[in-house]
Amino acid sequence: MAVGIGLGASAAGLLAMNAPDGLRDEGAIPPATAATTARASTVRPSPPVEVRGPGGWRAAVVPVAVARDGALALPEDDRNGGWWALGAPAGAAQGTTLLAGHVDTRAGPGTFAALHSLPLRARVEVIGANGRTYPYTVVARRTYTQASLPPDLFTRDNDHRLALITCAGAYNPASRSYDRNLVLYATPATQEYRSTTRRR
């Protein structure tokens, strides 16, 4: 399946009936301009394998690519989120780490439905394949139409940030898709990354 966050193209969408609405755009989006210098860090970046947030929210994350229609193809197992593998890994000095997941499924709420209730300043942790925890703070929330998702989300030379994406808005049964996407922007919370043992 694909979520509607394609590179300038609409997507097949999700297979359920309602997404929360009434969302307000809030906060200041981290700059997407090219970073003048790479952030100095001794921390090694790592592909994300899990994301965690307030209230016990957590989701496994697997690498994904772009489908033929230009949409980001989400994992076949809808319990997982997808990491755009051509983007930045967690803890990178530059670039956007883009994670996306379903808002709902045939069986009920999807893995990334929790994004609709995450407030500004919420702490989100991305677990890397190297066992490290990379903390981020949510600084902005935006909703975009399926066709107007900012292309700068798919960048690798801007100051490092995290983008969490899921569907929002009205559901169209004919196209089996929502008309909007919700994007939460987050910036690194601290340079004090720590090692962790991942629970399975």
XYZ file of N, CA, C and O in Angstrom:
800
model
N 0.830 -1.192 0.000
C 0.000 0.000 0.000
C 0.862 1.238 0.000
O 2.025 1.184 0.324
N 0.255 2.353 -0.302
C 0.990 3.605 -0.310
C 0.203 4.655 0.437
O -1.010 4.656 0.444
N 0.914 5.527 1.112
C 0.291 6.670 1.751
C 0.514 7.871 0.850
O 1.471 7.889 0.080
N -0.366 8.852 0.933
C -0.295 9.946 -0.026
C 0.785 10.947 0.256
O 0.508 12.117 0.480
N 1.998 10.512 0.239
C 3.091 11.445 0.438
C 4.103 11.269 -0.683
O 5.293 11.253 -0.484
N 3.577 11.118 -1.882
C 4.446 10.912 -3.020
C 5.207 12.165 -3.403
O 4.901 13.266 -2.953
N 6.199 11.995 -4.220
C 7.002 13.121 -4.695
C 6.250 13.820 -5.818
O 6.517 13.621 -6.994
N 5.257 14.597 -5.418
C 4.488 15.336 -6.400
C 3.371 14.537 -7.038
O 2.797 14.949 -8.025
N 3.039 13.368 -6.506
C 1.971 12.554 -7.081
C 1.044 12.092 -5.984
O 1.427 11.921 -4.847
N -0.229 11.876 -6.331
C -1.165 11.337 -5.357
C -0.957 9.843 -5.249
O -0.293 9.232 -6.051
N -1.555 9.250 -4.204
C -1.281 7.843 -3.936
C -2.556 7.051 -3.767
O -3.651 7.574 -3.796
N -2.401 5.760 -3.597
C -3.547 4.866 -3.486
C -4.296 5.051 -2.188
O -5.491 4.834 -2.114
N -3.605 5.427 -1.124
C -4.269 5.732 0.128
C -4.488 4.536 1.019
O -4.054 3.434 0.744
N -5.183 4.799 2.139
C -5.430 3.791 3.149
C -6.838 3.241 3.016
O -7.673 3.804 2.338
N -7.087 2.129 3.718
C -8.343 1.425 3.527
C -9.241 1.481 4.756
O -9.719 0.464 5.223
N -9.464 2.646 5.298
C -10.393 2.791 6.406
C -11.158 4.089 6.242
O -10.969 4.799 5.264
N -12.041 4.390 7.203
C -13.060 5.369 6.893
C -12.904 6.762 7.501
O -13.436 7.709 6.973
N -12.236 6.917 8.616
C -12.211 8.226 9.249
C -10.844 8.535 9.837
O -10.220 7.678 10.446
N -10.401 9.782 9.662
C -9.196 10.271 10.340
C -9.604 11.466 11.176
O -10.538 12.181 10.825
N -8.945 11.695 12.307
C -9.292 12.863 13.117
C -9.160 14.137 12.306
O -8.286 14.256 11.459
N -10.067 15.075 12.563
C -9.954 16.358 11.877
C -9.913 17.475 12.913
O -9.788 17.232 14.096
N -10.027 18.698 12.470
C -9.954 19.824 13.383
C -8.533 20.153 13.812
O -8.323 20.857 14.793
N -7.541 19.669 13.094
C -6.159 19.943 13.445
C -5.797 21.381 13.107
O -6.219 21.915 12.093
N -4.997 21.986 13.956
C -4.522 23.343 13.701
C -3.041 23.299 13.348
O -2.282 22.525 13.929
N -2.653 24.144 12.406
C -1.232 24.310 12.140
C -0.628 25.094 13.295
O -1.160 26.132 13.701
N 0.488 24.580 13.830
C 1.116 25.210 14.987
C 2.628 25.149 14.855
O 3.174 24.261 14.206
N 3.310 26.073 15.530
C 4.753 26.033 15.650
C 5.482 26.523 14.412
O 4.886 26.805 13.371
N 6.785 26.618 14.539
C 7.645 27.086 13.457
C 8.377 25.908 12.838
O 9.045 25.147 13.540
N 8.233 25.741 11.533
C 8.888 24.643 10.827
C 10.394 24.874 10.810
O 10.847 25.969 10.483
N 11.191 23.855 11.147
C 12.649 24.010 11.072
C 13.065 24.362 9.649
O 12.492 23.866 8.683
N 14.053 25.225 9.494
C 14.478 25.651 8.153
C 14.858 24.471 7.275
O 15.459 23.503 7.733
N 14.505 24.591 5.989
C 14.850 23.544 5.031
C 15.953 23.990 4.094
O 16.267 23.305 3.133
N 16.539 25.154 4.392
C 17.644 25.626 3.570
C 18.895 24.819 3.852
O 19.027 24.212 4.922
N 19.780 24.820 2.907
C 21.010 24.058 3.080
C 21.786 24.559 4.282
O 21.913 25.755 4.514
N 22.270 23.612 5.065
C 23.067 23.974 6.229
C 24.409 24.545 5.774
O 25.025 24.042 4.846
N 24.856 25.604 6.443
C 26.126 26.209 6.042
C 27.303 25.350 6.465
O 28.311 25.266 5.773
N 27.169 24.729 7.602
C 28.202 23.805 8.056
C 27.538 22.600 8.684
O 26.460 22.696 9.270
N 28.161 21.454 8.573
C 27.616 20.258 9.196
C 27.734 20.382 10.714
O 28.706 20.911 11.232
N 26.715 19.927 11.423
C 26.738 19.957 12.879
C 27.854 19.054 13.391
O 27.941 17.883 13.039
N 28.709 19.618 14.222
C 29.791 18.824 14.780
C 29.226 17.822 15.779
O 28.458 18.171 16.667
N 29.558 16.568 15.617
C 29.054 15.540 16.510
C 29.942 14.321 16.431
O 30.442 13.967 15.374
N 30.132 13.713 17.591
C 30.886 12.464 17.620
C 29.950 11.269 17.549
O 30.404 10.137 17.552
N 28.653 11.546 17.508
C 27.655 10.474 17.471
C 27.498 9.971 16.043
O 27.338 10.749 15.111
N 27.527 8.682 15.888
C 27.336 8.100 14.561
C 25.849 7.978 14.255
O 25.086 7.494 15.086
N 25.406 8.391 13.075
C 24.003 8.201 12.697
C 23.708 6.730 12.452
O 24.627 5.924 12.278
N 22.433 6.395 12.440
C 22.042 4.997 12.280
C 20.659 4.899 11.653
O 19.789 5.737 11.922
N 20.418 3.888 10.819
C 19.069 3.682 10.289
C 18.081 3.471 11.437
O 18.373 2.728 12.382
N 16.927 4.115 11.402
C 15.947 3.935 12.477
C 15.264 2.572 12.398
O 14.972 2.083 11.310
N 15.010 1.985 13.557
C 14.296 0.708 13.611
C 13.051 0.780 14.494
O 12.222 -0.124 14.488
N 12.904 1.879 15.239
C 11.730 2.042 16.092
C 11.556 3.516 16.421
O 12.530 4.272 16.477
N 10.303 3.919 16.633
C 10.007 5.272 17.086
C 9.085 5.158 18.293
O 8.217 4.287 18.358
N 9.308 6.036 19.284
C 8.526 6.021 20.522
C 8.082 7.426 20.860
O 8.753 8.401 20.527
N 6.939 7.505 21.571
C 6.439 8.808 21.974
C 5.651 8.716 23.260
O 5.585 7.652 23.889
N 5.022 9.829 23.662
C 4.259 9.872 24.915
C 3.140 8.842 24.945
O 2.627 8.413 23.907
N 2.776 8.459 26.166
C 1.649 7.548 26.355
C 1.927 6.114 25.974
O 1.003 5.331 25.771
N 3.199 5.768 25.848
C 3.537 4.398 25.491
C 3.471 4.100 24.007
O 3.592 2.944 23.589
N 3.292 5.159 23.181
C 3.250 4.915 21.732
C 4.601 4.437 21.246
O 5.635 4.987 21.592
N 4.596 3.397 20.448
C 5.825 2.901 19.838
C 5.478 2.133 18.572
O 4.411 1.536 18.457
N 6.366 2.171 17.609
C 6.146 1.467 16.354
C 7.486 1.044 15.784
O 8.455 1.816 15.807
N 7.548 -0.166 15.290
C 8.727 -0.608 14.558
C 8.803 0.161 13.249
O 7.789 0.578 12.693
N 10.013 0.359 12.758
C 10.235 1.108 11.527
C 11.115 0.280 10.600
O 12.131 -0.276 11.030
N 10.720 0.205 9.331
C 11.507 -0.525 8.335
C 11.761 0.382 7.140
O 11.008 1.313 6.878
N 12.845 0.136 6.386
C 13.139 0.980 5.220
C 12.088 0.809 4.130
O 11.596 -0.294 3.892
N 11.743 1.920 3.467
C 10.812 1.880 2.340
C 11.341 2.769 1.219
O 12.227 3.604 1.428
N 10.787 2.579 0.043
C 11.176 3.355 -1.132
C 9.944 3.995 -1.751
O 8.833 3.880 -1.232
N 10.136 4.646 -2.871
C 9.034 5.283 -3.581
C 8.485 4.325 -4.628
O 9.233 3.673 -5.356
N 7.158 4.214 -4.705
C 6.502 3.332 -5.662
C 6.474 3.976 -7.052
O 6.863 5.131 -7.239
N 5.987 3.217 -8.036
C 5.953 3.710 -9.418
C 5.127 4.974 -9.579
O 5.409 5.811 -10.427
N 4.068 5.101 -8.749
C 3.206 6.281 -8.885
C 3.774 7.504 -8.168
O 3.141 8.540 -8.099
N 4.971 7.376 -7.623
C 5.592 8.502 -6.951
C 5.269 8.614 -5.487
O 5.728 9.544 -4.823
N 4.468 7.678 -4.957
C 4.106 7.710 -3.548
C 5.074 6.869 -2.735
O 5.667 5.917 -3.239
N 5.229 7.224 -1.471
C 6.054 6.440 -0.585
C 5.303 5.159 -0.234
O 4.206 5.203 0.308
N 5.869 4.019 -0.564
C 5.219 2.739 -0.329
C 5.435 2.310 1.119
O 6.568 2.089 1.538
N 4.362 2.214 1.883
C 4.485 1.810 3.279
C 4.641 0.299 3.388
O 4.322 -0.442 2.458
N 5.130 -0.181 4.541
C 5.351 -1.625 4.708
C 4.074 -2.434 4.529
O 2.975 -1.967 4.832
N 4.223 -3.662 4.032
C 3.067 -4.546 3.892
C 2.430 -4.829 5.243
O 1.213 -4.947 5.363
N 3.229 -4.974 6.279
C 2.715 -5.151 7.638
C 2.341 -3.774 8.166
O 3.214 -2.951 8.471
N 1.031 -3.487 8.255
C 0.607 -2.134 8.617
C 0.824 -1.802 10.088
O 0.481 -0.713 10.544
N 1.408 -2.726 10.843
C 1.795 -2.403 12.218
C 3.112 -1.632 12.247
O 3.478 -1.068 13.271
N 3.827 -1.624 11.141
C 5.125 -0.958 11.052
C 5.023 0.403 10.393
O 4.160 0.633 9.546
N 5.930 1.290 10.766
C 6.104 2.523 10.052
C 7.188 2.351 9.009
O 7.934 1.359 9.016
N 7.281 3.317 8.094
C 8.297 3.253 7.053
C 9.272 4.411 7.160
O 8.869 5.548 7.407
N 10.552 4.111 6.988
C 11.593 5.143 6.925
C 12.013 5.299 5.479
O 12.387 4.313 4.837
N 11.921 6.519 4.936
C 12.368 6.764 3.568
C 13.874 6.577 3.528
O 14.641 7.407 4.022
N 14.315 5.470 2.954
C 15.700 5.039 3.071
C 16.688 5.911 2.301
O 17.892 5.823 2.537
N 16.198 6.760 1.384
C 17.090 7.681 0.682
C 17.279 8.989 1.454
O 18.047 9.853 1.041
N 16.566 9.121 2.558
C 16.721 10.295 3.393
C 17.801 10.096 4.435
O 18.613 9.173 4.353
N 17.808 10.975 5.431
C 18.843 10.930 6.458
C 18.538 9.852 7.495
O 17.379 9.616 7.837
N 19.555 9.195 8.013
C 19.360 8.285 9.139
C 19.148 9.077 10.428
O 19.342 10.301 10.453
N 18.775 8.406 11.486
C 18.618 9.068 12.780
C 19.970 9.578 13.263
O 20.993 8.920 13.084
N 19.966 10.769 13.861
C 21.189 11.323 14.411
C 22.150 11.876 13.389
O 23.304 12.167 13.718
N 21.716 12.047 12.153
C 22.599 12.571 11.108
C 22.959 14.030 11.393
O 22.263 14.733 12.126
N 24.051 14.494 10.816
C 24.431 15.894 10.955
C 23.537 16.788 10.105
O 23.276 17.933 10.456
N 23.067 16.260 8.971
C 22.234 17.026 8.061
C 21.144 16.131 7.474
O 21.239 14.907 7.501
N 20.101 16.776 6.931
C 19.047 16.058 6.230
C 17.837 15.744 7.084
O 17.870 15.840 8.307
N 16.759 15.364 6.417
C 15.495 15.036 7.077
C 15.347 13.527 7.226
O 15.469 12.797 6.254
N 15.100 13.089 8.443
C 14.723 11.696 8.694
C 13.211 11.621 8.585
O 12.499 12.195 9.412
N 12.699 10.967 7.549
C 11.269 10.953 7.267
C 10.687 9.589 7.624
O 11.091 8.566 7.075
N 9.742 9.580 8.571
C 9.047 8.364 8.989
C 7.565 8.535 8.711
O 6.983 9.567 9.042
N 6.933 7.531 8.122
C 5.510 7.619 7.775
C 4.805 6.318 8.143
O 5.414 5.239 8.148
N 3.508 6.426 8.447
C 2.741 5.232 8.787
C 1.258 5.472 8.648
O 0.785 6.603 8.500
N 0.509 4.377 8.715
C -0.942 4.416 8.537
C -1.645 5.097 9.706
O -1.278 4.910 10.864
N -2.683 5.867 9.402
C -3.532 6.428 10.446
C -4.578 5.413 10.886
O -5.027 5.415 12.017
N -4.984 4.527 9.972
C -5.924 3.472 10.324
C -5.854 2.338 9.314
O -5.188 2.448 8.286
N -6.517 1.261 9.643
C -6.521 0.064 8.807
C -7.916 -0.535 8.845
O -8.806 -0.024 9.523
N -8.105 -1.631 8.155
C -9.402 -2.320 8.210
C -9.737 -2.755 9.635
O -10.897 -2.848 10.016
N -8.706 -3.026 10.433
C -8.924 -3.570 11.771
C -9.082 -2.499 12.844
O -9.500 -2.797 13.954
N -8.743 -1.241 12.530
C -8.849 -0.199 13.545
C -7.764 0.839 13.381
O -7.193 0.994 12.295
N -7.442 1.576 14.476
C -6.436 2.635 14.390
C -5.099 2.105 13.884
O -4.685 0.992 14.208
N -4.432 2.918 13.084
C -3.146 2.524 12.541
C -1.994 2.893 13.452
O -2.154 3.589 14.461
N -0.816 2.462 13.059
C 0.384 2.649 13.855
C 0.685 4.112 14.150
O 1.121 4.458 15.238
N 0.428 4.993 13.178
C 0.777 6.400 13.349
C -0.431 7.271 13.698
O -0.346 8.497 13.632
N -1.547 6.673 14.093
C -2.706 7.459 14.521
C -2.363 8.347 15.712
O -2.941 9.425 15.892
N -1.392 7.928 16.523
C -0.998 8.701 17.703
C -0.471 10.079 17.352
O -0.485 10.985 18.197
N -0.031 10.268 16.109
C 0.486 11.587 15.730
C -0.566 12.676 15.872
O -0.246 13.842 16.121
N -1.826 12.307 15.706
C -2.900 13.302 15.770
C -3.075 13.891 17.166
O -3.688 14.951 17.314
N -2.551 13.219 18.177
C -2.708 13.734 19.542
C -1.385 14.166 20.168
O -1.360 14.569 21.327
N -0.290 14.107 19.424
C 0.999 14.555 19.979
C 1.045 16.080 19.984
O 0.891 16.716 18.941
N 1.283 16.698 21.134
C 1.337 18.168 21.199
C 2.719 18.693 20.836
O 3.704 17.945 20.753
N 2.781 19.999 20.607
C 4.084 20.635 20.464
C 4.888 20.418 21.732
O 4.342 20.328 22.831
N 6.180 20.309 21.574
C 7.149 20.074 22.645
C 7.138 18.651 23.166
O 7.818 18.338 24.130
N 6.352 17.781 22.525
C 6.392 16.365 22.916
C 7.762 15.790 22.565
O 8.364 16.152 21.555
N 8.234 14.898 23.396
C 9.507 14.225 23.143
C 9.244 12.946 22.359
O 8.390 12.145 22.733
N 9.975 12.781 21.288
C 9.892 11.570 20.469
C 11.290 10.971 20.403
O 12.274 11.697 20.240
N 11.369 9.666 20.550
C 12.661 8.994 20.508
C 12.710 8.047 19.318
O 11.777 7.260 19.109
N 13.780 8.136 18.561
C 14.014 7.222 17.452
C 15.145 6.282 17.870
O 16.211 6.739 18.296
N 14.890 4.998 17.777
C 15.893 3.993 18.136
C 16.617 3.573 16.863
O 15.981 3.211 15.863
N 17.937 3.634 16.896
C 18.723 3.262 15.737
C 19.077 1.787 15.739
O 19.012 1.103 16.773
N 19.473 1.299 14.578
C 19.895 -0.096 14.461
C 21.142 -0.370 15.295
O 21.434 -1.529 15.626
N 21.854 0.696 15.658
C 23.044 0.544 16.492
C 22.724 0.488 17.977
O 23.623 0.429 18.814
N 21.427 0.530 18.326
C 21.023 0.457 19.721
C 20.939 1.793 20.432
O 20.525 1.853 21.583
N 21.307 2.871 19.758
C 21.238 4.183 20.390
C 19.832 4.773 20.312
O 19.085 4.488 19.383
N 19.539 5.622 21.288
C 18.296 6.387 21.290
C 18.609 7.821 20.881
O 19.476 8.473 21.468
N 17.886 8.310 19.862
C 18.070 9.664 19.357
C 16.823 10.473 19.716
O 15.750 10.246 19.142
N 16.912 11.402 20.666
C 15.729 12.146 21.105
C 15.452 13.381 20.243
O 16.376 14.075 19.810
N 14.179 13.641 20.015
C 13.739 14.806 19.246
C 12.601 15.485 19.996
O 11.887 14.851 20.789
N 12.384 16.763 19.699
C 11.276 17.527 20.260
C 10.387 18.028 19.129
O 10.883 18.642 18.171
N 9.085 17.773 19.223
C 8.142 18.240 18.205
C 8.033 19.759 18.295
O 7.734 20.308 19.356
N 8.288 20.427 17.185
C 8.290 21.892 17.182
C 7.241 22.500 16.256
O 6.972 23.699 16.336
N 6.646 21.703 15.377
C 5.643 22.253 14.459
C 4.727 21.157 13.956
O 5.115 19.983 13.869
N 3.511 21.555 13.626
C 2.493 20.663 13.056
C 1.895 21.354 11.842
O 1.539 22.527 11.899
N 1.793 20.608 10.731
C 1.184 21.160 9.526
C 0.329 20.088 8.852
O 0.639 18.898 8.903
N -0.740 20.536 8.182
C -1.494 19.640 7.310
C -1.371 20.167 5.887
O -1.374 21.382 5.653
N -1.225 19.237 4.959
C -1.068 19.571 3.548
C -2.012 18.707 2.720
O -2.312 17.571 3.111
N -2.446 19.220 1.592
C -3.203 18.374 0.680
C -2.255 17.309 0.121
O -1.035 17.459 0.132
N -2.862 16.234 -0.386
C -2.052 15.138 -0.911
C -1.079 15.622 -1.983
O 0.039 15.134 -2.084
N -1.496 16.577 -2.779
C -0.671 17.017 -3.910
C 0.313 18.122 -3.551
O 1.113 18.526 -4.385
N 0.263 18.620 -2.302
C 1.092 19.784 -1.983
C 2.077 19.535 -0.854
O 2.536 20.476 -0.212
N 2.404 18.281 -0.610
C 3.392 18.000 0.423
C 4.728 18.643 0.018
O 5.177 18.471 -1.114
N 5.370 19.405 0.907
C 6.580 20.130 0.521
C 7.692 19.198 0.043
O 8.052 18.241 0.742
N 8.253 19.455 -1.112
C 9.342 18.608 -1.608
C 10.587 18.677 -0.737
O 11.417 17.771 -0.771
N 10.725 19.752 0.082
C 11.924 19.845 0.908
C 11.925 18.846 2.069
O 12.899 18.753 2.820
N 10.822 18.086 2.216
C 10.854 16.981 3.185
C 11.821 15.893 2.723
O 12.297 15.095 3.523
N 12.073 15.862 1.442
C 12.918 14.823 0.854
C 14.306 15.388 0.550
O 14.810 15.284 -0.556
N 14.897 16.028 1.562
C 16.196 16.658 1.382
C 17.237 15.986 2.269
O 16.913 15.372 3.276
N 18.502 16.175 1.882
C 19.594 15.596 2.666
C 20.660 16.618 3.016
O 21.663 16.261 3.617
N 20.449 17.895 2.650
C 21.499 18.878 2.906
C 21.049 20.009 3.825
O 21.780 20.969 4.036
N 19.853 19.914 4.397
C 19.397 20.926 5.341
C 19.858 20.565 6.756
O 20.357 19.472 7.008
N 19.667 21.501 7.688
C 19.917 21.176 9.089
C 19.059 19.972 9.473
O 17.917 19.847 9.038
N 19.600 19.112 10.321
C 18.923 17.851 10.617
C 17.584 18.066 11.333
O 17.461 18.923 12.208
N 16.596 17.294 10.942
C 15.276 17.309 11.568
C 14.601 15.973 11.320
O 15.024 15.181 10.475
N 13.539 15.743 12.071
C 12.711 14.552 11.932
C 11.339 14.968 11.433
O 10.783 15.965 11.898
N 10.785 14.231 10.467
C 9.421 14.478 9.984
C 8.610 13.201 10.162
O 9.004 12.128 9.684
N 7.494 13.302 10.859
C 6.582 12.187 11.096
C 5.299 12.455 10.317
O 4.691 13.516 10.474
N 4.868 11.495 9.505
C 3.769 11.758 8.570
C 2.725 10.650 8.614
O 3.054 9.456 8.681
N 1.460 11.068 8.554
C 0.352 10.126 8.403
C -0.785 10.847 7.683
O -0.691 12.033 7.366
N -1.860 10.142 7.412
C -2.990 10.736 6.702
C -3.888 11.551 7.629
O -3.923 11.344 8.841
N -4.635 12.459 7.034
C -5.578 13.301 7.757
C -6.666 13.738 6.788
O -6.610 13.456 5.593
N -7.663 14.444 7.339
C -8.707 15.005 6.489
C -9.818 14.032 6.170
O -10.069 13.064 6.886
N -10.495 14.295 5.050
C -11.666 13.516 4.645
C -11.250 12.283 3.844
O -10.324 12.334 3.034
N -11.968 11.203 4.070
C -11.711 9.946 3.361
C -12.627 9.838 2.140
O -13.823 10.101 2.225
N -12.048 9.479 0.992
C -12.802 9.316 -0.242
C -12.924 7.818 -0.548
O -11.935 7.186 -0.931
N -14.117 7.228 -0.378
C -14.254 5.788 -0.623
C -13.939 5.385 -2.056
O -13.462 4.281 -2.302
N -14.190 6.276 -3.005
C -13.950 5.931 -4.405
C -12.461 5.752 -4.686
O -12.040 4.796 -5.341
N -11.650 6.685 -4.177
C -10.203 6.593 -4.413
C -9.485 5.836 -3.297
O -8.297 5.554 -3.403
N -10.239 5.532 -2.229
C -9.681 4.861 -1.063
C -8.476 5.623 -0.521
O -7.435 5.054 -0.222
N -8.670 6.933 -0.372
C -7.577 7.767 0.118
C -8.113 8.949 0.915
O -9.269 9.336 0.771
N -7.257 9.500 1.750
C -7.561 10.730 2.457
C -7.097 11.913 1.626
O -6.229 11.783 0.764
N -7.675 13.097 1.908
C -7.332 14.245 1.076
C -6.191 15.083 1.637
O -5.738 16.022 0.990
N -5.705 14.739 2.831
C -4.636 15.533 3.428
C -3.610 14.624 4.110
O -3.886 13.452 4.385
N -2.461 15.206 4.374
C -1.433 14.562 5.186
C -1.124 15.441 6.387
O -1.121 16.670 6.289
N -0.866 14.799 7.510
C -0.407 15.479 8.717
C 1.099 15.285 8.816
O 1.591 14.161 8.677
N 1.815 16.377 9.046
C 3.266 16.314 9.220
C 3.629 16.945 10.555
O 3.255 18.092 10.833
N 4.343 16.197 11.386
C 4.928 16.741 12.606
C 6.426 16.909 12.359
O 7.103 15.971 11.927
N 6.926 18.110 12.620
C 8.345 18.396 12.479
C 8.985 18.378 13.866
O 8.429 18.937 14.823
N 10.154 17.767 13.959
C 10.865 17.709 15.237
C 12.346 17.965 15.010
O 12.894 17.647 13.946
N 12.979 18.543 16.017
C 14.409 18.827 15.951
C 15.123 18.050 17.051
O 14.509 17.656 18.057
N 16.422 17.798 16.872
C 17.167 17.054 17.898
C 17.018 17.710 19.264
O 17.203 18.926 19.414
N 16.696 16.905 20.277
C 16.445 17.443 21.609
C 17.731 17.717 22.363
O 17.802 18.617 23.182
N 18.757 16.937 22.103
C 19.998 17.057 22.840
C 21.077 16.315 22.086
O 20.794 15.429 21.285
N 22.296 16.642 22.348
C 23.407 15.897 21.778
C 23.788 14.701 22.646
O 24.659 13.928 22.293
N 23.132 14.568 23.799
C 23.467 13.474 24.712
C 22.672 12.232 24.341
O 21.717 11.855 24.999
N 23.059 11.588 23.269
C 22.419 10.348 22.868
C 22.869 9.235 23.808
O 23.948 9.289 24.383
N 22.032 8.242 23.947
C 22.402 7.164 24.855
C 22.189 5.819 24.188
O 21.410 5.689 23.250
N 22.856 4.822 24.720
C 22.645 3.461 24.244
C 21.431 2.883 24.942
O 21.082 3.268 26.056
N 20.781 1.976 24.279
C 19.585 1.362 24.849
C 19.500 -0.076 24.397
O 20.106 -0.465 23.390
N 18.773 -0.850 25.132
C 18.500 -2.233 24.722
C 17.094 -2.284 24.193
O 16.143 -1.941 24.892
N 16.930 -2.667 22.930
C 15.617 -2.679 22.316
C 14.832 -3.881 22.768
O 15.309 -5.008 22.771
N 13.570 -3.641 23.151
C 12.661 -4.736 23.467
C 12.020 -5.240 22.203
O 11.666 -4.476 21.326
N 11.796 -6.507 22.125
C 11.203 -7.090 20.923
C 9.749 -7.441 21.182
O 9.334 -7.637 22.267
